[in-house]
mmCIF file of C-alpha atoms and ligand atoms in Angstrom:
data_model
loop_
_atom_site.group_PDB
_atom_site.id
_atom_site.type_symbol
_atom_site.label_atom_id
_atom_site.label_comp_id
_atom_site.label_asym_id
_atom_site.label_seq_id
_atom_site.Cartn_x
_atom_site.Cartn_y
_atom_site.Cartn_z
ATOM 1 C CA UNK Y 912 2.722 12.413 30.656
ATOM 2 C CA UNK Y 913 1.210 11.698 27.195
ATOM 3 C CA UNK Y 914 -2.335 11.140 27.145
ATOM 4 C CA UNK Y 915 -2.125 9.338 24.395
ATOM 5 C CA UNK Y 916 -2.405 6.048 24.473
ATOM 6 C CA UNK Y 917 1.491 4.852 23.665
ATOM 7 C CA UNK Y 918 0.557 2.037 20.532
ATOM 8 C CA UNK Y 919 3.805 3.840 18.334
ATOM 9 C CA UNK Y 920 7.319 4.061 19.229
ATOM 10 C CA UNK Y 921 7.211 7.658 18.138
ATOM 11 C CA UNK Y 922 10.392 9.418 16.420
ATOM 12 C CA UNK Y 923 11.194 12.523 18.192
ATOM 13 C CA UNK Y 924 10.385 15.467 16.292
ATOM 14 C CA UNK Y 925 6.821 17.096 15.070
ATOM 15 C CA UNK Y 926 6.325 18.714 11.891
ATOM 16 C CA UNK Y 927 4.651 22.029 11.537
ATOM 17 C CA UNK Y 928 4.462 22.116 8.031
ATOM 18 C CA UNK Y 929 5.424 20.844 4.230
ATOM 19 C CA UNK Y 930 6.075 22.385 1.197
ATOM 20 C CA UNK Y 931 5.886 19.666 -2.386
ATOM 21 C CA UNK Y 932 9.182 17.161 -1.139
ATOM 22 C CA UNK Y 933 10.072 18.626 2.263
ATOM 23 C CA UNK Y 934 8.487 18.498 6.142
ATOM 24 C CA UNK Y 935 9.314 21.272 8.706
ATOM 25 C CA UNK Y 936 9.700 20.777 12.123
ATOM 26 C CA UNK Y 937 8.971 22.797 15.213
ATOM 27 C CA UNK Y 938 12.515 24.237 14.770
ATOM 28 C CA UNK Y 939 12.332 25.254 11.707
ATOM 29 C CA UNK Y 940 14.760 21.992 10.877
ATOM 30 C CA UNK Y 941 13.976 20.685 6.680
ATOM 31 C CA UNK Y 942 13.741 17.208 6.214
ATOM 32 C CA UNK Y 943 13.835 15.484 2.205
ATOM 33 C CA UNK Y 944 10.672 13.212 2.921
ATOM 34 C CA UNK Y 945 11.602 9.493 0.939
ATOM 35 C CA UNK Y 946 9.018 8.082 2.968
ATOM 36 C CA UNK Y 947 5.371 10.189 2.595
ATOM 37 C CA UNK Y 948 4.203 9.127 5.774
ATOM 38 C CA UNK Y 949 4.546 5.817 4.199
ATOM 39 C CA UNK Y 950 2.826 6.078 0.506
ATOM 40 C CA UNK Y 951 0.345 8.438 2.099
ATOM 41 C CA UNK Y 952 1.652 12.107 0.175
ATOM 42 C CA UNK Y 953 0.924 11.271 -3.066
ATOM 43 C CA UNK Y 954 1.652 14.597 -4.392
ATOM 44 C CA UNK Y 955 4.145 15.946 -1.575
ATOM 45 C CA UNK Y 956 2.826 18.099 0.772
ATOM 46 C CA UNK Y 957 0.495 21.355 0.048
ATOM 47 C CA UNK Y 958 0.298 20.952 -3.128
ATOM 48 C CA UNK Y 959 -1.626 24.183 -4.436
ATOM 49 C CA UNK Y 960 -4.362 21.576 -7.162
ATOM 50 C CA UNK Y 961 -5.159 19.729 -4.119
ATOM 51 C CA UNK Y 962 -5.124 21.989 -1.371
ATOM 52 C CA UNK Y 963 -7.649 24.494 -3.967
ATOM 53 C CA UNK Y 964 -10.013 21.032 -4.690
ATOM 54 C CA UNK Y 965 -10.239 20.613 -0.892
ATOM 55 C CA UNK Y 966 -10.755 24.036 0.437
ATOM 56 C CA UNK Y 967 -13.050 24.610 -2.225
ATOM 57 C CA UNK Y 968 -14.789 21.191 -0.996
ATOM 58 C CA UNK Y 969 -15.094 21.774 2.001
ATOM 59 C CA UNK Y 970 -16.624 25.841 1.594
ATOM 60 C CA UNK Y 971 -19.489 23.342 -0.380
ATOM 61 C CA UNK Y 972 -20.171 20.413 1.806
ATOM 62 C CA UNK Y 973 -18.156 17.803 3.766
ATOM 63 C CA UNK Y 974 -20.243 14.939 4.546
ATOM 64 C CA UNK Y 975 -23.924 13.810 3.686
ATOM 65 C CA UNK Y 976 -24.563 9.993 3.836
ATOM 66 C CA UNK Y 977 -24.703 6.665 2.204
ATOM 67 C CA UNK Y 978 -27.922 7.019 2.492
ATOM 68 C CA UNK Y 979 -27.644 9.733 -0.876
ATOM 69 C CA UNK Y 980 -26.078 9.601 -4.026
ATOM 70 C CA UNK Y 981 -23.420 11.370 -3.638
ATOM 71 C CA UNK Y 982 -21.469 12.492 -7.284
ATOM 72 C CA UNK Y 983 -18.225 12.486 -6.518
ATOM 73 C CA UNK Y 984 -18.022 9.325 -5.174
ATOM 74 C CA UNK Y 985 -19.501 8.260 -8.661
ATOM 75 C CA UNK Y 986 -17.446 9.883 -9.985
ATOM 76 C CA UNK Y 987 -14.197 8.905 -8.316
ATOM 77 C CA UNK Y 988 -15.681 5.396 -8.929
ATOM 78 C CA UNK Y 989 -16.039 6.040 -12.473
ATOM 79 C CA UNK Y 990 -12.363 6.961 -13.044
ATOM 80 C CA UNK Y 991 -11.121 3.967 -10.845
ATOM 81 C CA UNK Y 992 -13.065 1.063 -12.745
ATOM 82 C CA UNK Y 993 -11.657 3.545 -16.281
ATOM 83 C CA UNK Y 994 -8.273 2.815 -14.597
ATOM 84 C CA UNK Y 995 -8.276 -0.475 -13.434
ATOM 85 C CA UNK Y 996 -10.655 -2.296 -15.975
ATOM 86 C CA UNK Y 997 -12.672 -3.559 -12.944
ATOM 87 C CA UNK Y 998 -16.054 -2.784 -12.199
ATOM 88 C CA UNK Y 999 -17.398 -1.743 -9.094
ATOM 89 C CA UNK Y 1000 -16.252 -0.050 -6.015
ATOM 90 C CA UNK Y 1001 -17.053 0.211 -2.607
ATOM 91 C CA UNK Y 1002 -15.856 2.936 -0.250
ATOM 92 C CA UNK Y 1003 -13.801 2.601 3.357
ATOM 93 C CA UNK Y 1004 -11.282 4.671 5.062
ATOM 94 C CA UNK Y 1005 -8.744 2.572 5.282
ATOM 95 C CA UNK Y 1006 -6.272 -0.169 3.890
ATOM 96 C CA UNK Y 1007 -7.790 -2.740 6.669
ATOM 97 C CA UNK Y 1008 -11.349 -1.578 6.344
ATOM 98 C CA UNK Y 1009 -10.869 -2.309 2.229
ATOM 99 C CA UNK Y 1010 -9.191 -5.754 2.722
ATOM 100 C CA UNK Y 1011 -12.200 -6.025 5.806
ATOM 101 C CA UNK Y 1012 -14.611 -5.599 2.944
ATOM 102 C CA UNK Y 1013 -12.414 -7.881 0.039
ATOM 103 C CA UNK Y 1014 -12.657 -11.129 3.349
ATOM 104 C CA UNK Y 1015 -16.096 -10.356 3.981
ATOM 105 C CA UNK Y 1016 -16.698 -10.769 0.117
ATOM 106 C CA UNK Y 1017 -14.661 -13.599 -0.443
ATOM 107 C CA UNK Y 1018 -16.474 -15.858 1.532
ATOM 108 C CA UNK Y 1019 -20.351 -14.374 1.037
ATOM 109 C CA UNK Y 1020 -18.983 -15.553 -2.825
ATOM 110 C CA UNK Y 1021 -18.126 -19.001 -1.519
ATOM 111 C CA UNK Y 1022 -20.944 -19.321 0.701
ATOM 112 C CA UNK Y 1023 -23.317 -18.607 -2.561
ATOM 113 C CA UNK Y 1024 -21.243 -21.120 -4.167
ATOM 114 C CA UNK Y 1025 -21.542 -23.745 -1.561
ATOM 115 C CA UNK Y 1026 -18.196 -24.300 0.298
ATOM 116 C CA UNK Y 1027 -19.422 -24.540 4.373
ATOM 117 C CA UNK Y 1028 -16.103 -23.039 5.621
ATOM 118 C CA UNK Y 1029 -14.232 -20.546 2.503
ATOM 119 C CA UNK Y 1030 -11.227 -20.501 3.234
ATOM 120 C CA UNK Y 1031 -8.295 -17.772 1.591
ATOM 121 C CA UNK Y 1032 -4.893 -18.576 0.838
ATOM 122 C CA UNK Y 1033 -2.342 -15.937 2.155
ATOM 123 C CA UNK Y 1034 1.162 -15.215 2.213
ATOM 124 C CA UNK Y 1035 4.208 -15.692 4.702
ATOM 125 C CA UNK Y 1036 5.252 -11.790 4.889
ATOM 126 C CA UNK Y 1037 2.134 -10.851 3.996
ATOM 127 C CA UNK Y 1038 0.829 -7.264 5.479
ATOM 128 C CA UNK Y 1039 -2.671 -6.312 5.474
ATOM 129 C CA UNK Y 1040 -3.173 -4.141 8.151
ATOM 130 C CA UNK Y 1041 -4.739 -3.807 12.483
ATOM 131 C CA UNK Y 1042 -8.237 -5.093 12.604
ATOM 132 C CA UNK Y 1043 -8.972 -8.707 13.726
ATOM 133 C CA UNK Y 1044 -9.323 -9.858 10.479
ATOM 134 C CA UNK Y 1045 -6.522 -8.876 8.772
ATOM 135 C CA UNK Y 1046 -4.549 -9.332 11.643
ATOM 136 C CA UNK Y 1047 -4.666 -13.164 10.702
ATOM 137 C CA UNK Y 1048 -4.362 -12.727 7.315
ATOM 138 C CA UNK Y 1049 -0.325 -10.925 7.757
ATOM 139 C CA UNK Y 1050 1.957 -13.476 7.439
ATOM 140 C CA UNK Y 1051 3.618 -11.828 10.865
ATOM 141 C CA UNK Y 1052 4.187 -13.088 14.158
ATOM 142 C CA UNK Y 1053 4.657 -10.040 16.499
ATOM 143 C CA UNK Y 1054 1.250 -8.545 14.917
ATOM 144 C CA UNK Y 1055 -0.760 -11.426 16.029
ATOM 145 C CA UNK Y 1056 1.015 -12.462 19.016
ATOM 146 C CA UNK Y 1057 -1.516 -11.956 21.900
ATOM 147 C CA UNK Y 1058 -4.598 -11.246 19.913
ATOM 148 C CA UNK Y 1059 -5.176 -14.774 19.972
ATOM 149 C CA UNK Y 1060 -7.793 -16.509 19.167
ATOM 150 C CA UNK Y 1061 -7.160 -15.723 15.246
ATOM 151 C CA UNK Y 1062 -9.944 -15.213 12.820
ATOM 152 C CA UNK Y 1063 -10.120 -18.738 11.042
ATOM 153 C CA UNK Y 1064 -10.205 -19.508 7.451
ATOM 154 C CA UNK Y 1065 -6.991 -18.393 5.781
ATOM 155 C CA UNK Y 1066 -4.523 -21.048 4.150
ATOM 156 C CA UNK Y 1067 -0.898 -19.418 4.403
ATOM 157 C CA UNK Y 1068 1.869 -20.551 1.710
ATOM 158 C CA UNK Y 1069 5.245 -19.233 0.950
ATOM 159 C CA UNK Y 1070 4.996 -16.412 -1.780
ATOM 160 C CA UNK Y 1071 5.876 -15.997 -4.879
ATOM 161 C CA UNK Y 1072 6.030 -19.770 -4.939
ATOM 162 C CA UNK Y 1073 4.221 -21.014 -7.793
ATOM 163 C CA UNK Y 1074 3.962 -24.829 -6.692
ATOM 164 C CA UNK Y 1075 2.307 -24.222 -3.650
ATOM 165 C CA UNK Y 1076 -0.497 -22.916 -5.074
ATOM 166 C CA UNK Y 1077 -0.608 -25.466 -7.597
ATOM 167 C CA UNK Y 1078 -0.456 -28.345 -4.213
ATOM 168 C CA UNK Y 1079 -3.241 -26.327 -2.729
ATOM 169 C CA UNK Y 1080 -5.753 -26.525 -5.621
ATOM 170 C CA UNK Y 1081 -5.336 -30.143 -5.105
ATOM 171 C CA UNK Y 1082 -5.415 -30.552 -1.690
ATOM 172 C CA UNK Y 1083 -8.115 -28.367 -0.229
ATOM 173 C CA UNK Y 1084 -11.513 -28.016 -1.683
ATOM 174 C CA UNK Y 1085 -12.544 -24.751 0.891
ATOM 175 C CA UNK Y 1086 -10.504 -22.488 -1.077
ATOM 176 C CA UNK Y 1087 -12.284 -19.791 -2.351
ATOM 177 C CA UNK Y 1088 -9.558 -16.861 -2.637
ATOM 178 C CA UNK Y 1089 -6.029 -15.516 -2.975
ATOM 179 C CA UNK Y 1090 -5.300 -12.668 -1.076
ATOM 180 C CA UNK Y 1091 -1.691 -11.356 -1.740
ATOM 181 C CA UNK Y 1092 0.581 -7.860 -2.401
ATOM 182 C CA UNK Y 1093 1.775 -7.509 -5.639
ATOM 183 C CA UNK Y 1094 4.332 -6.284 -4.258
ATOM 184 C CA UNK Y 1095 4.793 -6.730 -0.255
ATOM 185 C CA UNK Y 1096 5.855 -3.629 1.391
ATOM 186 C CA UNK Y 1097 6.061 -3.680 5.800
ATOM 187 C CA UNK Y 1098 7.600 -7.266 4.268
ATOM 188 C CA UNK Y 1099 10.267 -5.989 2.910
ATOM 189 C CA UNK Y 1100 9.578 -4.596 -0.522
ATOM 190 C CA UNK Y 1101 9.523 -8.537 -1.964
ATOM 191 C CA UNK Y 1102 8.279 -8.302 -6.116
ATOM 192 C CA UNK Y 1103 6.446 -10.681 -6.733
ATOM 193 C CA UNK Y 1104 7.627 -11.714 -10.122
ATOM 194 C CA UNK Y 1105 5.143 -11.731 -13.077
ATOM 195 C CA UNK Y 1106 4.999 -15.392 -13.910
ATOM 196 C CA UNK Y 1107 4.018 -16.236 -10.891
ATOM 197 C CA UNK Y 1108 1.473 -13.572 -10.638
ATOM 198 C CA UNK Y 1109 -0.095 -14.672 -14.335
ATOM 199 C CA UNK Y 1110 0.742 -18.558 -12.962
ATOM 200 C CA UNK Y 1111 -1.977 -17.391 -9.763
ATOM 201 C CA UNK Y 1112 -4.502 -16.418 -12.304
ATOM 202 C CA UNK Y 1113 -4.795 -19.136 -14.723
ATOM 203 C CA UNK Y 1114 -5.008 -21.445 -11.296
ATOM 204 C CA UNK Y 1115 -7.784 -18.738 -9.985
ATOM 205 C CA UNK Y 1116 -9.293 -19.646 -13.040
ATOM 206 C CA UNK Y 1117 -8.649 -23.155 -13.560
ATOM 207 C CA UNK Y 1118 -10.730 -23.659 -9.725
ATOM 208 C CA UNK Y 1119 -12.681 -20.862 -9.476
ATOM 209 C CA UNK Y 1120 -10.644 -19.119 -7.196
ATOM 210 C CA UNK Y 1121 -11.027 -14.630 -6.721
ATOM 211 C CA UNK Y 1122 -7.636 -13.689 -7.066
ATOM 212 C CA UNK Y 1123 -7.703 -10.449 -4.287
ATOM 213 C CA UNK Y 1124 -4.747 -8.292 -4.571
ATOM 214 C CA UNK Y 1125 -3.581 -5.462 -1.764
ATOM 215 C CA UNK Y 1126 -3.130 -2.995 -3.640
ATOM 216 C CA UNK Y 1127 -3.028 -0.840 -0.235
ATOM 217 C CA UNK Y 1128 1.086 0.857 -0.456
ATOM 218 C CA UNK Y 1129 1.978 -0.374 -4.581
ATOM 219 C CA UNK Y 1130 -1.120 1.281 -5.795
ATOM 220 C CA UNK Y 1131 -2.441 4.111 -7.022
ATOM 221 C CA UNK Y 1132 0.718 5.017 -9.078
ATOM 222 C CA UNK Y 1133 3.387 4.402 -6.772
ATOM 223 C CA UNK Y 1134 5.229 1.572 -9.294
ATOM 224 C CA UNK Y 1135 5.041 3.566 -12.446
ATOM 225 C CA UNK Y 1136 1.543 1.956 -13.474
ATOM 226 C CA UNK Y 1137 -2.096 2.898 -11.996
ATOM 227 C CA UNK Y 1138 -1.239 -0.625 -10.153
ATOM 228 C CA UNK Y 1139 1.164 -2.730 -9.288
ATOM 229 C CA UNK Y 1140 -0.714 -6.240 -11.224
ATOM 230 C CA UNK Y 1141 -0.808 -4.134 -14.254
ATOM 231 C CA UNK Y 1142 3.096 -4.700 -14.376
ATOM 232 C CA UNK Y 1143 2.036 -8.896 -14.961
ATOM 233 C CA UNK Y 1144 -1.091 -7.486 -17.313
ATOM 234 C CA UNK Y 1145 -3.235 -9.883 -15.708
ATOM 235 C CA UNK Y 1146 -7.102 -8.117 -13.774
ATOM 236 C CA UNK Y 1147 -7.696 -9.002 -10.248
ATOM 237 C CA UNK Y 1148 -11.208 -10.165 -9.037
ATOM 238 C CA UNK Y 1149 -10.757 -8.445 -6.056
ATOM 239 C CA UNK Y 1150 -7.905 -4.903 -5.942
ATOM 240 C CA UNK Y 1151 -8.111 -3.012 -2.620
ATOM 241 C CA UNK Y 1152 -6.688 0.794 -2.205
ATOM 242 C CA UNK Y 1153 -5.969 2.763 0.311
ATOM 243 C CA UNK Y 1154 -2.841 4.944 2.366
ATOM 244 C CA UNK Y 1155 -1.974 7.060 -1.042
ATOM 245 C CA UNK Y 1156 -5.018 7.192 -3.048
ATOM 246 C CA UNK Y 1157 -6.322 10.443 -0.736
ATOM 247 C CA UNK Y 1158 -2.742 11.965 -0.902
ATOM 248 C CA UNK Y 1159 -3.324 12.497 3.274
ATOM 249 C CA UNK Y 1160 -7.065 12.431 2.666
ATOM 250 C CA UNK Y 1161 -7.993 9.539 5.055
ATOM 251 C CA UNK Y 1162 -10.012 6.673 1.924
ATOM 252 C CA UNK Y 1163 -9.657 3.087 0.900
ATOM 253 C CA UNK Y 1164 -11.460 1.284 -1.831
ATOM 254 C CA UNK Y 1165 -12.345 -2.239 -2.407
ATOM 255 C CA UNK Y 1166 -13.213 -2.789 -6.047
ATOM 256 C CA UNK Y 1167 -14.434 -5.877 -8.184
ATOM 257 C CA UNK Y 1168 -14.320 -7.345 -11.166
ATOM 258 C CA UNK Y 1169 -15.009 -10.721 -13.059
ATOM 259 C CA UNK Y 1170 -16.505 -12.874 -10.940
ATOM 260 C CA UNK Y 1171 -16.707 -11.417 -7.811
ATOM 261 C CA UNK Y 1172 -18.832 -8.352 -9.736
ATOM 262 C CA UNK Y 1173 -22.897 -8.632 -7.715
ATOM 263 C CA UNK Y 1174 -21.779 -10.300 -5.326
ATOM 264 C CA UNK Y 1175 -22.609 -7.828 -2.503
ATOM 265 C CA UNK Y 1176 -26.369 -6.064 -2.519
ATOM 266 C CA UNK Y 1177 -27.757 -3.784 -0.179
ATOM 267 C CA UNK Y 1178 -27.716 -4.654 3.232
ATOM 268 C CA UNK Y 1179 -24.015 -6.897 3.338
ATOM 269 C CA UNK Y 1180 -21.209 -4.198 4.194
ATOM 270 C CA UNK Y 1181 -21.687 -0.322 4.890
ATOM 271 C CA UNK Y 1182 -19.117 2.672 6.307
ATOM 272 C CA UNK Y 1183 -20.249 5.582 7.623
ATOM 273 C CA UNK Y 1184 -17.589 7.931 6.527
ATOM 274 C CA UNK Y 1185 -16.820 5.575 3.271
ATOM 275 C CA UNK Y 1186 -16.398 7.793 0.257
ATOM 276 C CA UNK Y 1187 -17.197 11.158 1.935
ATOM 277 C CA UNK Y 1188 -17.222 14.404 -0.786
ATOM 278 C CA UNK Y 1189 -14.337 15.881 1.973
ATOM 279 C CA UNK Y 1190 -12.132 12.238 0.582
ATOM 280 C CA UNK Y 1191 -13.730 11.541 -2.720
ATOM 281 C CA UNK Y 1192 -13.019 14.695 -3.483
ATOM 282 C CA UNK Y 1193 -8.999 14.354 -2.035
ATOM 283 C CA UNK Y 1194 -9.052 10.858 -4.409
ATOM 284 C CA UNK Y 1195 -9.832 12.334 -7.510
ATOM 285 C CA UNK Y 1196 -7.593 14.966 -7.429
ATOM 286 C CA UNK Y 1197 -5.318 12.903 -7.062
ATOM 287 C CA UNK Y 1198 -5.655 11.093 -9.806
ATOM 288 C CA UNK Y 1199 -6.040 13.844 -12.088
ATOM 289 C CA UNK Y 1200 -3.162 15.215 -11.408
ATOM 290 C CA UNK Y 1201 -0.970 12.270 -11.313
ATOM 291 C CA UNK Y 1202 -2.021 12.103 -14.601
ATOM 292 C CA UNK Y 1203 -1.981 15.603 -15.749
ATOM 293 C CA UNK Y 1204 1.775 16.481 -14.700
ATOM 294 C CA UNK Y 1205 2.760 12.138 -15.728
ATOM 295 C CA UNK Y 1206 3.938 11.248 -12.475
ATOM 296 C CA UNK Y 1207 3.531 7.839 -13.733
ATOM 297 C CA UNK Y 1208 5.963 8.284 -16.243
ATOM 298 C CA UNK Y 1209 8.354 10.200 -12.756
ATOM 299 C CA UNK Y 1210 8.199 7.226 -10.439
ATOM 300 C CA UNK Y 1211 9.484 5.693 -12.715
ATOM 301 C CA UNK Y 1212 12.516 8.253 -13.627
ATOM 302 C CA UNK Y 1213 12.907 8.833 -10.505
ATOM 303 C CA UNK Y 1214 13.157 5.270 -8.820
ATOM 304 C CA UNK Y 1215 16.011 3.900 -11.610
ATOM 305 C CA UNK Y 1216 17.527 6.554 -10.870
ATOM 306 C CA UNK Y 1217 17.371 6.450 -6.418
ATOM 307 C CA UNK Y 1218 18.180 2.490 -7.633
ATOM 308 C CA UNK Y 1219 21.230 3.820 -10.267
ATOM 309 C CA UNK Y 1220 22.727 5.984 -7.901
ATOM 310 C CA UNK Y 1221 21.908 3.470 -4.326
ATOM 311 C CA UNK Y 1222 23.580 0.500 -6.578
ATOM 312 C CA UNK Y 1223 26.435 2.474 -7.957
ATOM 313 C CA UNK Y 1224 27.856 4.169 -4.718
ATOM 314 C CA UNK Y 1225 27.183 1.378 -2.484
ATOM 315 C CA UNK Y 1226 29.101 -1.156 -4.993
ATOM 316 C CA UNK Y 1227 31.138 -3.049 -3.389
ATOM 317 C CA UNK Y 1228 29.453 -3.086 0.014
ATOM 318 C CA UNK Y 1229 29.766 -6.229 1.312
ATOM 319 C CA UNK Y 1230 27.430 -5.162 4.035
ATOM 320 C CA UNK Y 1231 24.442 -4.758 0.599
ATOM 321 C CA UNK Y 1232 22.664 -7.804 -0.290
ATOM 322 C CA UNK Y 1233 19.935 -6.548 -3.125
ATOM 323 C CA UNK Y 1234 18.235 -2.855 -4.195
ATOM 324 C CA UNK Y 1235 14.936 -3.716 -4.758
ATOM 325 C CA UNK Y 1236 10.904 -2.560 -6.282
ATOM 326 C CA UNK Y 1237 9.515 -0.794 -9.233
ATOM 327 C CA UNK Y 1238 9.705 3.223 -9.439
ATOM 328 C CA UNK Y 1239 9.006 5.091 -6.001
ATOM 329 C CA UNK Y 1240 8.533 1.881 -3.947
ATOM 330 C CA UNK Y 1241 12.659 0.910 -3.162
ATOM 331 C CA UNK Y 1242 14.057 -1.837 -0.750
ATOM 332 C CA UNK Y 1243 17.784 -1.585 -0.031
ATOM 333 C CA UNK Y 1244 18.353 -4.776 1.773
ATOM 334 C CA UNK Y 1245 21.516 -5.759 4.030
ATOM 335 C CA UNK Y 1246 22.695 -8.044 5.784
ATOM 336 C CA UNK Y 1247 22.116 -7.095 9.480
ATOM 337 C CA UNK Y 1248 19.513 -5.269 11.349
ATOM 338 C CA UNK Y 1249 19.395 -1.750 10.708
ATOM 339 C CA UNK Y 1250 16.118 0.346 12.721
ATOM 340 C CA UNK Y 1251 19.580 2.617 13.984
ATOM 341 C CA UNK Y 1252 19.502 4.798 9.960
ATOM 342 C CA UNK Y 1253 16.250 6.275 10.588
ATOM 343 C CA UNK Y 1254 17.473 7.889 13.296
ATOM 344 C CA UNK Y 1255 20.488 9.124 11.993
ATOM 345 C CA UNK Y 1256 18.487 10.505 8.664
ATOM 346 C CA UNK Y 1257 16.478 12.023 10.646
ATOM 347 C CA UNK Y 1258 19.341 13.411 12.237
ATOM 348 C CA UNK Y 1259 20.630 14.197 9.381
ATOM 349 C CA UNK Y 1260 17.566 15.986 7.785
ATOM 350 C CA UNK Y 1261 16.314 12.911 5.155
ATOM 351 C CA UNK Y 1262 13.073 10.913 6.522
ATOM 352 C CA UNK Y 1263 13.410 7.154 6.228
ATOM 353 C CA UNK Y 1264 11.860 4.062 7.145
ATOM 354 C CA UNK Y 1265 13.285 0.396 7.826
ATOM 355 C CA UNK Y 1266 10.885 -2.267 7.446
ATOM 356 C CA UNK Y 1267 11.700 -6.403 7.849
ATOM 357 C CA UNK Y 1268 14.615 -5.478 10.267
ATOM 358 C CA UNK Y 1269 16.985 -4.780 7.070
ATOM 359 C CA UNK Y 1270 15.239 -3.063 4.114
ATOM 360 C CA UNK Y 1271 15.614 0.217 4.392
ATOM 361 C CA UNK Y 1272 12.478 1.620 2.382
ATOM 362 C CA UNK Y 1273 12.124 4.763 0.467
ATOM 363 C CA UNK Y 1274 8.217 5.207 -0.435
ATOM 364 C CA UNK Y 1275 8.824 9.462 -1.675
ATOM 365 C CA UNK Y 1276 6.605 11.144 -2.817
ATOM 366 C CA UNK Y 1277 5.705 10.500 -6.730
ATOM 367 C CA UNK Y 1278 6.042 14.336 -7.710
ATOM 368 C CA UNK Y 1279 9.590 13.485 -6.068
ATOM 369 C CA UNK Y 1280 11.756 15.766 -8.237
ATOM 370 C CA UNK Y 1281 15.528 14.738 -10.234
ATOM 371 C CA UNK Y 1282 17.334 17.034 -7.363
ATOM 372 C CA UNK Y 1283 15.687 15.283 -4.476
ATOM 373 C CA UNK Y 1284 16.253 12.223 -5.490
ATOM 374 C CA UNK Y 1285 19.644 13.531 -6.240
ATOM 375 C CA UNK Y 1286 19.883 14.978 -2.989
ATOM 376 C CA UNK Y 1287 18.844 11.392 -1.099
ATOM 377 C CA UNK Y 1288 21.157 9.179 -2.739
ATOM 378 C CA UNK Y 1289 23.466 11.535 -1.884
ATOM 379 C CA UNK Y 1290 22.566 12.039 1.756
ATOM 380 C CA UNK Y 1291 21.621 8.032 2.170
ATOM 381 C CA UNK Y 1292 25.343 6.548 0.850
ATOM 382 C CA UNK Y 1293 27.118 8.009 3.435
ATOM 383 C CA UNK Y 1294 24.647 7.147 5.855
ATOM 384 C CA UNK Y 1295 25.018 3.639 4.429
ATOM 385 C CA UNK Y 1296 28.336 3.672 4.497
ATOM 386 C CA UNK Y 1297 29.159 4.020 8.187
ATOM 387 C CA UNK Y 1298 26.838 2.454 9.494
ATOM 388 C CA UNK Y 1299 27.949 -1.269 8.346
ATOM 389 C CA UNK Y 1300 32.082 -0.561 8.675
ATOM 390 C CA UNK Y 1301 31.521 1.545 11.769
HETATM 391 C C1 PLP R 607 -0.872 -0.224 5.314
HETATM 392 C C2 PLP R 607 -1.182 -1.171 4.562
HETATM 393 C C3 PLP R 607 -2.167 -1.963 5.642
HETATM 394 C C4 PLP R 607 -3.799 -1.908 6.383
HETATM 395 O O1 PLP R 607 -3.357 0.023 5.383
HETATM 396 P P1 PLP R 607 -4.143 1.122 7.424
HETATM 397 O O2 PLP R 607 -5.235 2.159 6.798
HETATM 398 O O3 PLP R 607 -3.198 1.483 7.906
HETATM 399 O O4 PLP R 607 -5.166 0.055 7.701
HETATM 400 C C5 PLP R 607 -3.008 -3.267 4.249
HETATM 401 N N1 PLP R 607 -1.680 -3.775 3.420
HETATM 402 C C6 PLP R 607 -0.928 -2.802 2.802
HETATM 403 C C7 PLP R 607 -0.398 -3.916 2.172
HETATM 404 C C8 PLP R 607 -0.469 -2.049 3.900
HETATM 405 O O5 PLP R 607 0.605 -1.658 3.299
#
């Protein structure tokens, strides 16, 4: 019996190594990685520039402490600030921790403004993590059930609904922030309209609320912009990042701008590992390669290729509800639960995922080539066709 706690239903495969967009299992079988370990392996596998940078950093120092100056952390914060137009960065090790920082910051901001019980607006179908506060912010009962009492102070509204937010602005005096994913990942690749994000920015400005975007899944180049909210031309007050930031080395970040700047001072928040030299080197190198190899443009082109390819090949398939997403964050919604496709794709040598029961989720590395994208479409199409006619 495994001594690993059974918190995951795992597929019967283990990988020994990877190269570019491919992973190889312990029997030597090759798999096209169209998931990137859920939007993590930004640069694919065994990227020579990243491997060299990590080896070099490991040979110097892995960890010091946030009790000391960390030059790589300063450099990474500078880079993230330049790319986002935001001001400050707190480094964590994961997405949920980045969101915990955002939630704490919003509450602190509220208290400083004299709001006794600050509330944060969150969305239906949202996913923000598995800690108590972030699962309470999550809009999925399956994630919450059995863990009550939940953390209080969240108000839920429908996603992408301007009216619901305007209503709250009138009815709820305790709101201090809005937290949302510009593109919901776990919730089924639901893309917020540009107009909605712009309206949120206006409502937040009008009421002194912090606009907080969870870009743990959609950030770091995946949509073809450095950050997904840039598609709407807005700047949030708080942004959280993780998944793709370190290309597989755990790192998260909580960035602030505008009214959120300076809310936290010494002693208000912390992390032992957060932003250590190894993790910051991974993130700095990821950002460097994204820029030098024009991988944001690649995300746009490959994403278009995959969506167009699937749309053309699945035209007339009645069970197809929608193909949506931005760049290399793609959802293919069917009219029925389709979790079985994951195992069938694995058999066929392609790694995919299904979320929200009916949505095939594709999150390939941003290094995905034209040939990789062609291979993905050619493998997926017959699987989906067979699945819906079987
Ligand atoms: C994955 C995810 C999280 C949680 O990140 P962890 O690193 O697993 O804690 C939070 N928000 C979004 C949008 C995510 O996709």
